[in-house]
JSON list of C-alpha atoms in Angstrom, two decimals:
[
{"chain": "M", "resi": 179, "resn": "ASP", "atom": "CA", "xyz": [25.12, 14.26, 13.12]},
{"chain": "M", "resi": 180, "resn": "ALA", "atom": "CA", "xyz": [27.49, 12.57, 10.78]},
{"chain": "M", "resi": 181, "resn": "MET", "atom": "CA", "xyz": [26.07, 11.89, 7.40]},
{"chain": "M", "resi": 182, "resn": "VAL", "atom": "CA", "xyz": [25.71, 11.13, 3.92]},
{"chain": "M", "resi": 183, "resn": "ILE", "atom": "CA", "xyz": [23.72, 13.80, 1.97]},
{"chain": "M", "resi": 184, "resn": "GLN", "atom": "CA", "xyz": [22.35, 13.86, -1.42]},
{"chain": "M", "resi": 185, "resn": "ASN", "atom": "CA", "xyz": [21.13, 16.53, -3.41]},
{"chain": "M", "resi": 186, "resn": "PRO", "atom": "CA", "xyz": [18.30, 16.66, -5.07]},
{"chain": "M", "resi": 187, "resn": "ARG", "atom": "CA", "xyz": [16.38, 14.00, -3.72]},
{"chain": "M", "resi": 188, "resn": "TYR", "atom": "CA", "xyz": [13.96, 14.06, -7.05]},
{"chain": "M", "resi": 189, "resn": "GLN", "atom": "CA", "xyz": [15.53, 15.28, -10.20]},
{"chain": "M", "resi": 190, "resn": "VAL", "atom": "CA", "xyz": [13.82, 15.24, -13.65]},
{"chain": "M", "resi": 191, "resn": "THR", "atom": "CA", "xyz": [15.47, 15.70, -16.93]},
{"chain": "M", "resi": 192, "resn": "GLN", "atom": "CA", "xyz": [14.69, 15.44, -20.48]},
{"chain": "M", "resi": 193, "resn": "PHE", "atom": "CA", "xyz": [16.10, 12.39, -22.71]},
{"chain": "M", "resi": 194, "resn": "GLY", "atom": "CA", "xyz": [19.58, 13.48, -23.59]},
{"chain": "M", "resi": 195, "resn": "LYS", "atom": "CA", "xyz": [19.72, 16.73, -21.31]},
{"chain": "M", "resi": 196, "resn": "PRO", "atom": "CA", "xyz": [22.88, 16.16, -19.02]},
{"chain": "M", "resi": 197, "resn": "VAL", "atom": "CA", "xyz": [22.32, 16.20, -15.29]},
{"chain": "M", "resi": 198, "resn": "THR", "atom": "CA", "xyz": [24.74, 16.05, -12.31]},
{"chain": "M", "resi": 199, "resn": "LEU", "atom": "CA", "xyz": [23.67, 14.46, -9.05]},
{"chain": "M", "resi": 200, "resn": "SER", "atom": "CA", "xyz": [25.74, 15.52, -5.93]},
{"chain": "M", "resi": 201, "resn": "CYS", "atom": "CA", "xyz": [26.42, 13.80, -2.54]},
{"chain": "M", "resi": 202, "resn": "SER", "atom": "CA", "xyz": [28.40, 15.35, 0.37]},
{"chain": "M", "resi": 203, "resn": "GLN", "atom": "CA", "xyz": [29.60, 13.63, 3.46]},
{"chain": "M", "resi": 204, "resn": "THR", "atom": "CA", "xyz": [30.78, 14.71, 7.13]},
{"chain": "M", "resi": 205, "resn": "LEU", "atom": "CA", "xyz": [32.36, 11.25, 7.80]},
{"chain": "M", "resi": 206, "resn": "ASN", "atom": "CA", "xyz": [35.43, 11.82, 6.38]},
{"chain": "M", "resi": 207, "resn": "HIS", "atom": "CA", "xyz": [35.54, 8.59, 4.83]},
{"chain": "M", "resi": 208, "resn": "ASN", "atom": "CA", "xyz": [38.18, 7.69, 2.40]},
{"chain": "M", "resi": 209, "resn": "VAL", "atom": "CA", "xyz": [35.87, 5.72, 0.06]},
{"chain": "M", "resi": 210, "resn": "MET", "atom": "CA", "xyz": [32.74, 7.10, -1.71]},
{"chain": "M", "resi": 211, "resn": "TYR", "atom": "CA", "xyz": [30.75, 5.07, -4.18]},
{"chain": "M", "resi": 212, "resn": "TRP", "atom": "CA", "xyz": [27.63, 5.59, -6.58]},
{"chain": "M", "resi": 213, "resn": "TYR", "atom": "CA", "xyz": [25.10, 2.97, -6.94]},
{"chain": "M", "resi": 214, "resn": "GLN", "atom": "CA", "xyz": [22.42, 2.44, -9.23]},
{"chain": "M", "resi": 215, "resn": "GLN", "atom": "CA", "xyz": [18.95, 0.95, -8.01]},
{"chain": "M", "resi": 216, "resn": "LYS", "atom": "CA", "xyz": [16.17, 0.23, -10.56]},
{"chain": "M", "resi": 217, "resn": "SER", "atom": "CA", "xyz": [12.69, -0.17, -9.19]},
{"chain": "M", "resi": 218, "resn": "SER", "atom": "CA", "xyz": [12.63, -3.85, -7.03]},
{"chain": "M", "resi": 219, "resn": "GLN", "atom": "CA", "xyz": [16.11, -4.49, -7.86]},
{"chain": "M", "resi": 220, "resn": "ALA", "atom": "CA", "xyz": [19.57, -4.57, -6.05]},
{"chain": "M", "resi": 221, "resn": "PRO", "atom": "CA", "xyz": [21.86, -1.85, -5.78]},
{"chain": "M", "resi": 222, "resn": "LYS", "atom": "CA", "xyz": [24.23, -2.20, -8.52]},
{"chain": "M", "resi": 223, "resn": "LEU", "atom": "CA", "xyz": [27.90, -0.42, -8.38]},
{"chain": "M", "resi": 224, "resn": "LEU", "atom": "CA", "xyz": [28.74, 1.99, -10.95]},
{"chain": "M", "resi": 225, "resn": "PHE", "atom": "CA", "xyz": [32.04, 3.27, -9.72]},
{"chain": "M", "resi": 226, "resn": "HIS", "atom": "CA", "xyz": [33.99, 4.07, -6.79]},
{"chain": "M", "resi": 227, "resn": "TYR", "atom": "CA", "xyz": [36.70, 6.41, -5.38]},
{"chain": "M", "resi": 228, "resn": "TYR", "atom": "CA", "xyz": [39.39, 5.59, -2.94]},
{"chain": "M", "resi": 229, "resn": "ASP", "atom": "CA", "xyz": [40.48, 8.88, -1.94]},
{"chain": "M", "resi": 230, "resn": "LYS", "atom": "CA", "xyz": [41.14, 10.52, -5.50]},
{"chain": "M", "resi": 231, "resn": "ASP", "atom": "CA", "xyz": [41.62, 7.34, -7.42]},
{"chain": "M", "resi": 232, "resn": "PHE", "atom": "CA", "xyz": [38.64, 6.61, -9.35]},
{"chain": "M", "resi": 233, "resn": "ASN", "atom": "CA", "xyz": [37.53, 3.25, -10.22]},
{"chain": "M", "resi": 234, "resn": "ASN", "atom": "CA", "xyz": [34.91, 2.36, -13.13]},
{"chain": "M", "resi": 235, "resn": "GLU", "atom": "CA", "xyz": [33.34, -0.78, -12.76]},
{"chain": "M", "resi": 236, "resn": "ALA", "atom": "CA", "xyz": [33.66, -3.00, -16.14]},
{"chain": "M", "resi": 237, "resn": "ASP", "atom": "CA", "xyz": [29.99, -2.95, -17.06]},
{"chain": "M", "resi": 238, "resn": "THR", "atom": "CA", "xyz": [29.22, 0.72, -16.20]},
{"chain": "M", "resi": 239, "resn": "PRO", "atom": "CA", "xyz": [28.39, 2.69, -19.28]},
{"chain": "M", "resi": 240, "resn": "ASP", "atom": "CA", "xyz": [30.61, 5.69, -20.52]},
{"chain": "M", "resi": 241, "resn": "ASN", "atom": "CA", "xyz": [27.28, 7.77, -20.42]},
{"chain": "M", "resi": 242, "resn": "PHE", "atom": "CA", "xyz": [28.18, 7.90, -16.78]},
{"chain": "M", "resi": 243, "resn": "GLN", "atom": "CA", "xyz": [31.16, 10.22, -15.25]},
{"chain": "M", "resi": 244, "resn": "SER", "atom": "CA", "xyz": [32.09, 10.92, -11.78]},
{"chain": "M", "resi": 245, "resn": "ARG", "atom": "CA", "xyz": [33.96, 13.90, -10.32]},
{"chain": "M", "resi": 246, "resn": "ARG", "atom": "CA", "xyz": [35.46, 13.78, -6.65]},
{"chain": "M", "resi": 247, "resn": "PRO", "atom": "CA", "xyz": [36.99, 17.55, -6.19]},
{"chain": "M", "resi": 248, "resn": "ASN", "atom": "CA", "xyz": [37.63, 16.96, -2.29]},
{"chain": "M", "resi": 249, "resn": "THR", "atom": "CA", "xyz": [36.97, 14.54, 0.30]},
{"chain": "M", "resi": 250, "resn": "SER", "atom": "CA", "xyz": [33.79, 15.68, 0.98]},
{"chain": "M", "resi": 251, "resn": "PHE", "atom": "CA", "xyz": [32.00, 15.92, -2.21]},
{"chain": "M", "resi": 252, "resn": "CYS", "atom": "CA", "xyz": [31.37, 13.59, -5.10]},
{"chain": "M", "resi": 253, "resn": "PHE", "atom": "CA", "xyz": [29.21, 13.95, -8.21]},
{"chain": "M", "resi": 254, "resn": "LEU", "atom": "CA", "xyz": [27.74, 11.65, -10.76]},
{"chain": "M", "resi": 255, "resn": "ASP", "atom": "CA", "xyz": [27.02, 13.03, -14.21]},
{"chain": "M", "resi": 256, "resn": "ILE", "atom": "CA", "xyz": [25.20, 11.31, -16.78]},
{"chain": "M", "resi": 257, "resn": "ARG", "atom": "CA", "xyz": [25.96, 13.03, -20.15]},
{"chain": "M", "resi": 258, "resn": "SER", "atom": "CA", "xyz": [23.04, 12.06, -22.56]},
{"chain": "M", "resi": 259, "resn": "PRO", "atom": "CA", "xyz": [20.10, 10.30, -20.05]},
{"chain": "M", "resi": 260, "resn": "GLY", "atom": "CA", "xyz": [18.37, 7.81, -21.89]},
{"chain": "M", "resi": 261, "resn": "LEU", "atom": "CA", "xyz": [15.08, 6.24, -20.53]},
{"chain": "M", "resi": 262, "resn": "GLY", "atom": "CA", "xyz": [16.92, 3.23, -19.30]},
{"chain": "M", "resi": 263, "resn": "ASP", "atom": "CA", "xyz": [18.89, 5.39, -16.93]},
{"chain": "M", "resi": 264, "resn": "ALA", "atom": "CA", "xyz": [15.45, 6.37, -14.47]},
{"chain": "M", "resi": 265, "resn": "ALA", "atom": "CA", "xyz": [16.31, 4.91, -11.44]},
{"chain": "M", "resi": 266, "resn": "MET", "atom": "CA", "xyz": [17.27, 5.51, -7.91]},
{"chain": "M", "resi": 267, "resn": "TYR", "atom": "CA", "xyz": [20.80, 6.91, -7.42]},
{"chain": "M", "resi": 268, "resn": "LEU", "atom": "CA", "xyz": [22.53, 5.87, -4.13]},
{"chain": "M", "resi": 269, "resn": "CYS", "atom": "CA", "xyz": [25.77, 7.61, -2.99]},
{"chain": "M", "resi": 270, "resn": "ALA", "atom": "CA", "xyz": [27.65, 5.86, -0.15]},
{"chain": "M", "resi": 271, "resn": "THR", "atom": "CA", "xyz": [30.92, 6.01, 1.97]},
{"chain": "M", "resi": 272, "resn": "SER", "atom": "CA", "xyz": [33.05, 3.87, 3.84]},
{"chain": "M", "resi": 273, "resn": "VAL", "atom": "CA", "xyz": [35.95, 4.23, 5.90]},
{"chain": "M", "resi": 274, "resn": "SER", "atom": "CA", "xyz": [38.47, 2.20, 3.85]},
{"chain": "M", "resi": 275, "resn": "GLY", "atom": "CA", "xyz": [36.84, -0.10, 1.85]},
{"chain": "M", "resi": 276, "resn": "ALA", "atom": "CA", "xyz": [38.05, -3.29, 4.18]},
{"chain": "M", "resi": 277, "resn": "THR", "atom": "CA", "xyz": [35.38, -6.38, 3.97]},
{"chain": "M", "resi": 278, "resn": "THR", "atom": "CA", "xyz": [34.52, -5.36, 7.59]},
{"chain": "M", "resi": 279, "resn": "ASP", "atom": "CA", "xyz": [33.65, -2.07, 6.39]},
{"chain": "M", "resi": 280, "resn": "THR", "atom": "CA", "xyz": [29.88, -0.71, 6.90]},
{"chain": "M", "resi": 281, "resn": "GLN", "atom": "CA", "xyz": [28.77, 1.28, 3.93]},
{"chain": "M", "resi": 282, "resn": "TYR", "atom": "CA", "xyz": [26.90, 4.51, 5.04]},
{"chain": "M", "resi": 283, "resn": "PHE", "atom": "CA", "xyz": [24.26, 5.56, 2.37]},
{"chain": "M", "resi": 284, "resn": "GLY", "atom": "CA", "xyz": [22.68, 8.83, 1.74]},
{"chain": "M", "resi": 285, "resn": "PRO", "atom": "CA", "xyz": [18.95, 8.85, 0.88]},
{"chain": "M", "resi": 286, "resn": "GLY", "atom": "CA", "xyz": [19.39, 8.63, -2.74]},
{"chain": "M", "resi": 287, "resn": "THR", "atom": "CA", "xyz": [18.21, 10.64, -5.72]},
{"chain": "M", "resi": 288, "resn": "ARG", "atom": "CA", "xyz": [15.20, 9.32, -7.63]},
{"chain": "M", "resi": 289, "resn": "LEU", "atom": "CA", "xyz": [16.04, 10.22, -11.67]},
{"chain": "M", "resi": 290, "resn": "THR", "atom": "CA", "xyz": [13.12, 10.42, -14.02]},
{"chain": "M", "resi": 291, "resn": "VAL", "atom": "CA", "xyz": [13.90, 10.69, -17.60]},
{"chain": "M", "resi": 292, "resn": "LEU", "atom": "CA", "xyz": [11.12, 12.33, -20.00]},
{"chain": "L", "resi": 179, "resn": "SER", "atom": "CA", "xyz": [26.63, -12.22, -12.21]},
{"chain": "L", "resi": 180, "resn": "GLN", "atom": "CA", "xyz": [24.54, -11.60, -8.83]},
{"chain": "L", "resi": 181, "resn": "GLN", "atom": "CA", "xyz": [26.70, -12.97, -6.03]},
{"chain": "L", "resi": 182, "resn": "GLY", "atom": "CA", "xyz": [23.43, -13.30, -3.32]},
{"chain": "L", "resi": 183, "resn": "GLU", "atom": "CA", "xyz": [20.44, -14.28, -4.11]},
{"chain": "L", "resi": 184, "resn": "GLU", "atom": "CA", "xyz": [17.41, -13.90, -1.51]},
{"chain": "L", "resi": 185, "resn": "ASP", "atom": "CA", "xyz": [14.13, -15.53, -0.59]},
{"chain": "L", "resi": 186, "resn": "PRO", "atom": "CA", "xyz": [11.47, -15.09, -0.52]},
{"chain": "L", "resi": 187, "resn": "GLN", "atom": "CA", "xyz": [11.21, -12.05, -2.56]},
{"chain": "L", "resi": 188, "resn": "ALA", "atom": "CA", "xyz": [8.31, -10.98, -0.46]},
{"chain": "L", "resi": 189, "resn": "LEU", "atom": "CA", "xyz": [6.94, -11.59, 2.72]},
{"chain": "L", "resi": 190, "resn": "SER", "atom": "CA", "xyz": [3.66, -10.24, 4.45]},
{"chain": "L", "resi": 191, "resn": "ILE", "atom": "CA", "xyz": [3.41, -11.06, 8.06]},
{"chain": "L", "resi": 192, "resn": "GLN", "atom": "CA", "xyz": [0.99, -9.83, 11.12]},
{"chain": "L", "resi": 193, "resn": "GLU", "atom": "CA", "xyz": [2.63, -7.63, 13.86]},
{"chain": "L", "resi": 194, "resn": "GLY", "atom": "CA", "xyz": [4.32, -9.71, 16.46]},
{"chain": "L", "resi": 195, "resn": "GLU", "atom": "CA", "xyz": [4.95, -12.61, 14.27]},
{"chain": "L", "resi": 196, "resn": "ASN", "atom": "CA", "xyz": [8.53, -13.65, 13.10]},
{"chain": "L", "resi": 197, "resn": "ALA", "atom": "CA", "xyz": [10.08, -12.81, 9.96]},
{"chain": "L", "resi": 198, "resn": "THR", "atom": "CA", "xyz": [13.11, -14.91, 8.20]},
{"chain": "L", "resi": 199, "resn": "MET", "atom": "CA", "xyz": [14.69, -13.99, 4.97]},
{"chain": "L", "resi": 200, "resn": "ASN", "atom": "CA", "xyz": [17.22, -16.21, 3.32]},
{"chain": "L", "resi": 201, "resn": "CYS", "atom": "CA", "xyz": [20.30, -15.67, 1.51]},
{"chain": "L", "resi": 202, "resn": "SER", "atom": "CA", "xyz": [22.25, -17.94, -0.77]},
{"chain": "L", "resi": 203, "resn": "TYR", "atom": "CA", "xyz": [25.75, -16.85, -2.42]},
{"chain": "L", "resi": 204, "resn": "LYS", "atom": "CA", "xyz": [28.15, -18.23, -4.89]},
{"chain": "L", "resi": 205, "resn": "THR", "atom": "CA", "xyz": [31.85, -17.69, -4.10]},
{"chain": "L", "resi": 206, "resn": "SER", "atom": "CA", "xyz": [33.74, -17.84, -0.74]},
{"chain": "L", "resi": 207, "resn": "ILE", "atom": "CA", "xyz": [33.24, -14.85, 1.42]},
{"chain": "L", "resi": 208, "resn": "ASN", "atom": "CA", "xyz": [35.22, -13.16, 4.30]},
{"chain": "L", "resi": 209, "resn": "ASN", "atom": "CA", "xyz": [31.95, -12.04, 5.87]},
{"chain": "L", "resi": 210, "resn": "LEU", "atom": "CA", "xyz": [28.34, -11.15, 5.22]},
{"chain": "L", "resi": 211, "resn": "GLN", "atom": "CA", "xyz": [26.29, -8.12, 5.86]},
{"chain": "L", "resi": 212, "resn": "TRP", "atom": "CA", "xyz": [22.63, -7.57, 6.13]},
{"chain": "L", "resi": 213, "resn": "TYR", "atom": "CA", "xyz": [21.37, -4.06, 5.15]},
{"chain": "L", "resi": 214, "resn": "ARG", "atom": "CA", "xyz": [17.71, -2.54, 5.31]},
{"chain": "L", "resi": 215, "resn": "GLN", "atom": "CA", "xyz": [16.25, -0.18, 2.97]},
{"chain": "L", "resi": 216, "resn": "ASN", "atom": "CA", "xyz": [12.99, 1.76, 3.80]},
{"chain": "L", "resi": 217, "resn": "SER", "atom": "CA", "xyz": [10.85, 2.73, 0.63]},
{"chain": "L", "resi": 218, "resn": "GLY", "atom": "CA", "xyz": [12.60, 5.35, -1.34]},
{"chain": "L", "resi": 219, "resn": "ARG", "atom": "CA", "xyz": [15.51, 5.66, 1.02]},
{"chain": "L", "resi": 220, "resn": "GLY", "atom": "CA", "xyz": [18.89, 4.49, 1.11]},
{"chain": "L", "resi": 221, "resn": "LEU", "atom": "CA", "xyz": [20.34, 1.59, 2.76]},
{"chain": "L", "resi": 222, "resn": "VAL", "atom": "CA", "xyz": [20.98, 1.23, 6.48]},
{"chain": "L", "resi": 223, "resn": "HIS", "atom": "CA", "xyz": [23.43, -1.44, 7.78]},
{"chain": "L", "resi": 224, "resn": "LEU", "atom": "CA", "xyz": [21.84, -3.74, 10.19]},
{"chain": "L", "resi": 225, "resn": "ILE", "atom": "CA", "xyz": [24.69, -6.60, 11.25]},
{"chain": "L", "resi": 226, "resn": "LEU", "atom": "CA", "xyz": [28.08, -8.26, 9.74]},
{"chain": "L", "resi": 227, "resn": "ILE", "atom": "CA", "xyz": [28.97, -11.66, 10.16]},
{"chain": "L", "resi": 228, "resn": "ARG", "atom": "CA", "xyz": [32.41, -12.84, 9.56]},
{"chain": "L", "resi": 229, "resn": "SER", "atom": "CA", "xyz": [32.80, -16.29, 7.77]},
{"chain": "L", "resi": 230, "resn": "ASN", "atom": "CA", "xyz": [34.00, -18.08, 11.13]},
{"chain": "L", "resi": 231, "resn": "GLU", "atom": "CA", "xyz": [30.74, -17.31, 13.05]},
{"chain": "L", "resi": 232, "resn": "ARG", "atom": "CA", "xyz": [27.61, -19.22, 12.82]},
{"chain": "L", "resi": 233, "resn": "GLU", "atom": "CA", "xyz": [25.27, -17.00, 14.40]},
{"chain": "L", "resi": 234, "resn": "LYS", "atom": "CA", "xyz": [25.15, -13.43, 15.54]},
{"chain": "L", "resi": 235, "resn": "HIS", "atom": "CA", "xyz": [22.41, -11.85, 17.55]},
{"chain": "L", "resi": 236, "resn": "SER", "atom": "CA", "xyz": [21.65, -7.84, 17.66]},
{"chain": "L", "resi": 237, "resn": "GLY", "atom": "CA", "xyz": [18.42, -7.04, 19.52]},
{"chain": "L", "resi": 238, "resn": "ARG", "atom": "CA", "xyz": [15.54, -8.21, 17.65]},
{"chain": "L", "resi": 239, "resn": "LEU", "atom": "CA", "xyz": [17.74, -9.40, 14.81]},
{"chain": "L", "resi": 240, "resn": "ARG", "atom": "CA", "xyz": [19.23, -13.04, 14.60]},
{"chain": "L", "resi": 241, "resn": "VAL", "atom": "CA", "xyz": [21.74, -14.07, 11.73]},
{"chain": "L", "resi": 242, "resn": "THR", "atom": "CA", "xyz": [22.87, -17.37, 10.69]},
{"chain": "L", "resi": 243, "resn": "LEU", "atom": "CA", "xyz": [25.58, -18.52, 8.31]},
{"chain": "L", "resi": 244, "resn": "ASP", "atom": "CA", "xyz": [26.23, -21.65, 6.94]},
{"chain": "L", "resi": 245, "resn": "THR", "atom": "CA", "xyz": [29.56, -21.22, 4.81]},
{"chain": "L", "resi": 246, "resn": "SER", "atom": "CA", "xyz": [29.24, -25.13, 3.51]},
{"chain": "L", "resi": 247, "resn": "LYS", "atom": "CA", "xyz": [25.90, -24.25, 2.23]},
{"chain": "L", "resi": 248, "resn": "LYS", "atom": "CA", "xyz": [26.90, -20.69, 1.04]},
{"chain": "L", "resi": 249, "resn": "SER", "atom": "CA", "xyz": [23.45, -19.36, 2.92]},
{"chain": "L", "resi": 250, "resn": "SER", "atom": "CA", "xyz": [22.66, -17.17, 5.59]},
{"chain": "L", "resi": 251, "resn": "SER", "atom": "CA", "xyz": [19.29, -16.19, 7.13]},
{"chain": "L", "resi": 252, "resn": "LEU", "atom": "CA", "xyz": [18.02, -13.22, 9.03]},
{"chain": "L", "resi": 253, "resn": "LEU", "atom": "CA", "xyz": [15.51, -13.74, 11.53]},
{"chain": "L", "resi": 254, "resn": "ILE", "atom": "CA", "xyz": [13.49, -10.87, 13.03]},
{"chain": "L", "resi": 255, "resn": "THR", "atom": "CA", "xyz": [11.55, -11.40, 16.17]},
{"chain": "L", "resi": 256, "resn": "ALA", "atom": "CA", "xyz": [8.23, -10.12, 17.23]},
{"chain": "L", "resi": 257, "resn": "SER", "atom": "CA", "xyz": [7.91, -7.86, 14.14]},
{"chain": "L", "resi": 258, "resn": "ARG", "atom": "CA", "xyz": [6.55, -4.33, 14.21]},
{"chain": "L", "resi": 259, "resn": "ALA", "atom": "CA", "xyz": [4.85, -2.44, 11.69]},
{"chain": "L", "resi": 260, "resn": "ALA", "atom": "CA", "xyz": [7.96, 0.05, 11.36]},
{"chain": "L", "resi": 261, "resn": "ASP", "atom": "CA", "xyz": [10.00, -3.32, 10.62]},
{"chain": "L", "resi": 262, "resn": "THR", "atom": "CA", "xyz": [8.37, -3.07, 6.95]},
{"chain": "L", "resi": 263, "resn": "ALA", "atom": "CA", "xyz": [11.43, -2.34, 4.49]},
{"chain": "L", "resi": 264, "resn": "SER", "atom": "CA", "xyz": [13.42, -4.61, 2.10]},
{"chain": "L", "resi": 265, "resn": "TYR", "atom": "CA", "xyz": [16.13, -6.29, 3.48]},
{"chain": "L", "resi": 266, "resn": "PHE", "atom": "CA", "xyz": [19.34, -7.18, 1.50]},
{"chain": "L", "resi": 267, "resn": "CYS", "atom": "CA", "xyz": [22.34, -9.43, 2.25]},
{"chain": "L", "resi": 268, "resn": "ALA", "atom": "CA", "xyz": [25.83, -8.20, 0.77]},
{"chain": "L", "resi": 269, "resn": "THR", "atom": "CA", "xyz": [29.09, -9.90, 0.18]},
{"chain": "L", "resi": 270, "resn": "LEU", "atom": "CA", "xyz": [32.17, -8.86, -0.93]},
{"chain": "L", "resi": 271, "resn": "PRO", "atom": "CA", "xyz": [34.58, -10.98, -2.93]},
{"chain": "L", "resi": 272, "resn": "PRO", "atom": "CA", "xyz": [37.70, -12.93, -1.19]},
{"chain": "L", "resi": 273, "resn": "GLY", "atom": "CA", "xyz": [40.48, -10.68, -0.94]},
{"chain": "L", "resi": 274, "resn": "GLY", "atom": "CA", "xyz": [38.52, -7.56, -0.28]},
{"chain": "L", "resi": 275, "resn": "GLY", "atom": "CA", "xyz": [38.09, -5.22, -3.08]},
{"chain": "L", "resi": 276, "resn": "PHE", "atom": "CA", "xyz": [35.40, -2.69, -3.23]},
{"chain": "L", "resi": 277, "resn": "LYS", "atom": "CA", "xyz": [32.59, -4.36, -5.12]},
{"chain": "L", "resi": 278, "resn": "THR", "atom": "CA", "xyz": [29.95, -5.17, -2.76]},
{"chain": "L", "resi": 279, "resn": "ILE", "atom": "CA", "xyz": [27.45, -7.47, -4.31]},
{"chain": "L", "resi": 280, "resn": "PHE", "atom": "CA", "xyz": [23.89, -7.47, -3.00]},
{"chain": "L", "resi": 281, "resn": "GLY", "atom": "CA", "xyz": [21.22, -10.03, -3.26]},
{"chain": "L", "resi": 282, "resn": "ALA", "atom": "CA", "xyz": [17.76, -8.92, -4.87]},
{"chain": "L", "resi": 283, "resn": "GLY", "atom": "CA", "xyz": [16.37, -8.22, -1.46]},
{"chain": "L", "resi": 284, "resn": "THR", "atom": "CA", "xyz": [13.32, -9.57, 0.42]},
{"chain": "L", "resi": 285, "resn": "ARG", "atom": "CA", "xyz": [10.38, -7.22, 0.67]},
{"chain": "L", "resi": 286, "resn": "LEU", "atom": "CA", "xyz": [8.79, -7.45, 4.13]},
{"chain": "L", "resi": 287, "resn": "PHE", "atom": "CA", "xyz": [5.37, -6.04, 4.87]},
{"chain": "L", "resi": 288, "resn": "VAL", "atom": "CA", "xyz": [3.99, -5.99, 8.21]},
{"chain": "L", "resi": 289, "resn": "LYS", "atom": "CA", "xyz": [0.46, -5.72, 8.95]},
{"chain": "L", "resi": 290, "resn": "ALA", "atom": "CA", "xyz": [-0.17, -3.78, 12.48]}
]
C-alpha cells in the first residue's frame, strides 16, 4: 500500500545533541511537509518542500533544518535540541498543494529531550 | 494566529449517541477539511467541503459549512468506541498556498 513512513517512531536525545528524523513516501507526491505537534495542540507547520524548492515558515526556529535528497525521502534535522523541542513530529505529503489536496500523514515520531 | 478554533475542547459520549464538533475560522476560505487523529498517531483526512457547499455527507459523517458565520460543524452519528480520537478542522488561506492551519481540535471519547 502506498504510504508515508516515519522513522524512528520514538526518539530520545539529550539536550543539545543533534538528531535527525526521517520520512519516506511511496505516493510519489510533489509536496512534503514537516509539522510539530505538542501535547493537546494543533499541528504547526515548520516547513515544506515543493519538489526541490524549500519553504521555511517565518516562525520556524533556525535550530530546525530539512533536507530532501529525492522525491521519496525528507529529513528533519534538529541541530541543538532544547527541552521545548520535545513534541510529536509529523511528516505529510500532498500531490501539489492545491487547496483541494488531501494531506497524507505518517504515524509521527515522538521526540523526547532529556 | 490560529485560523481555526474548535469547541468543545473535549467531548465524552456513550456509544450509539451522536457527536457534534464545531469549528470557527477567521478569514475567507476556498474549502475546509476535517481530519481525525488517533492517540499518538498521524492525522487521517475525513472529508472536504467547498465554500460553495452547505452540507456534505460521508457514511456516518455530516459536515456543514456556514461561510457567513465562518463556521463549520462535524456530526458523527451512531458513534462507536473506535471513533474515539481527536478531530481537527483545517483551512488554507485564500489563493492557495501550502500553510494549512489546523484548529486546536476536539478530543472525543466514546464509551462502550
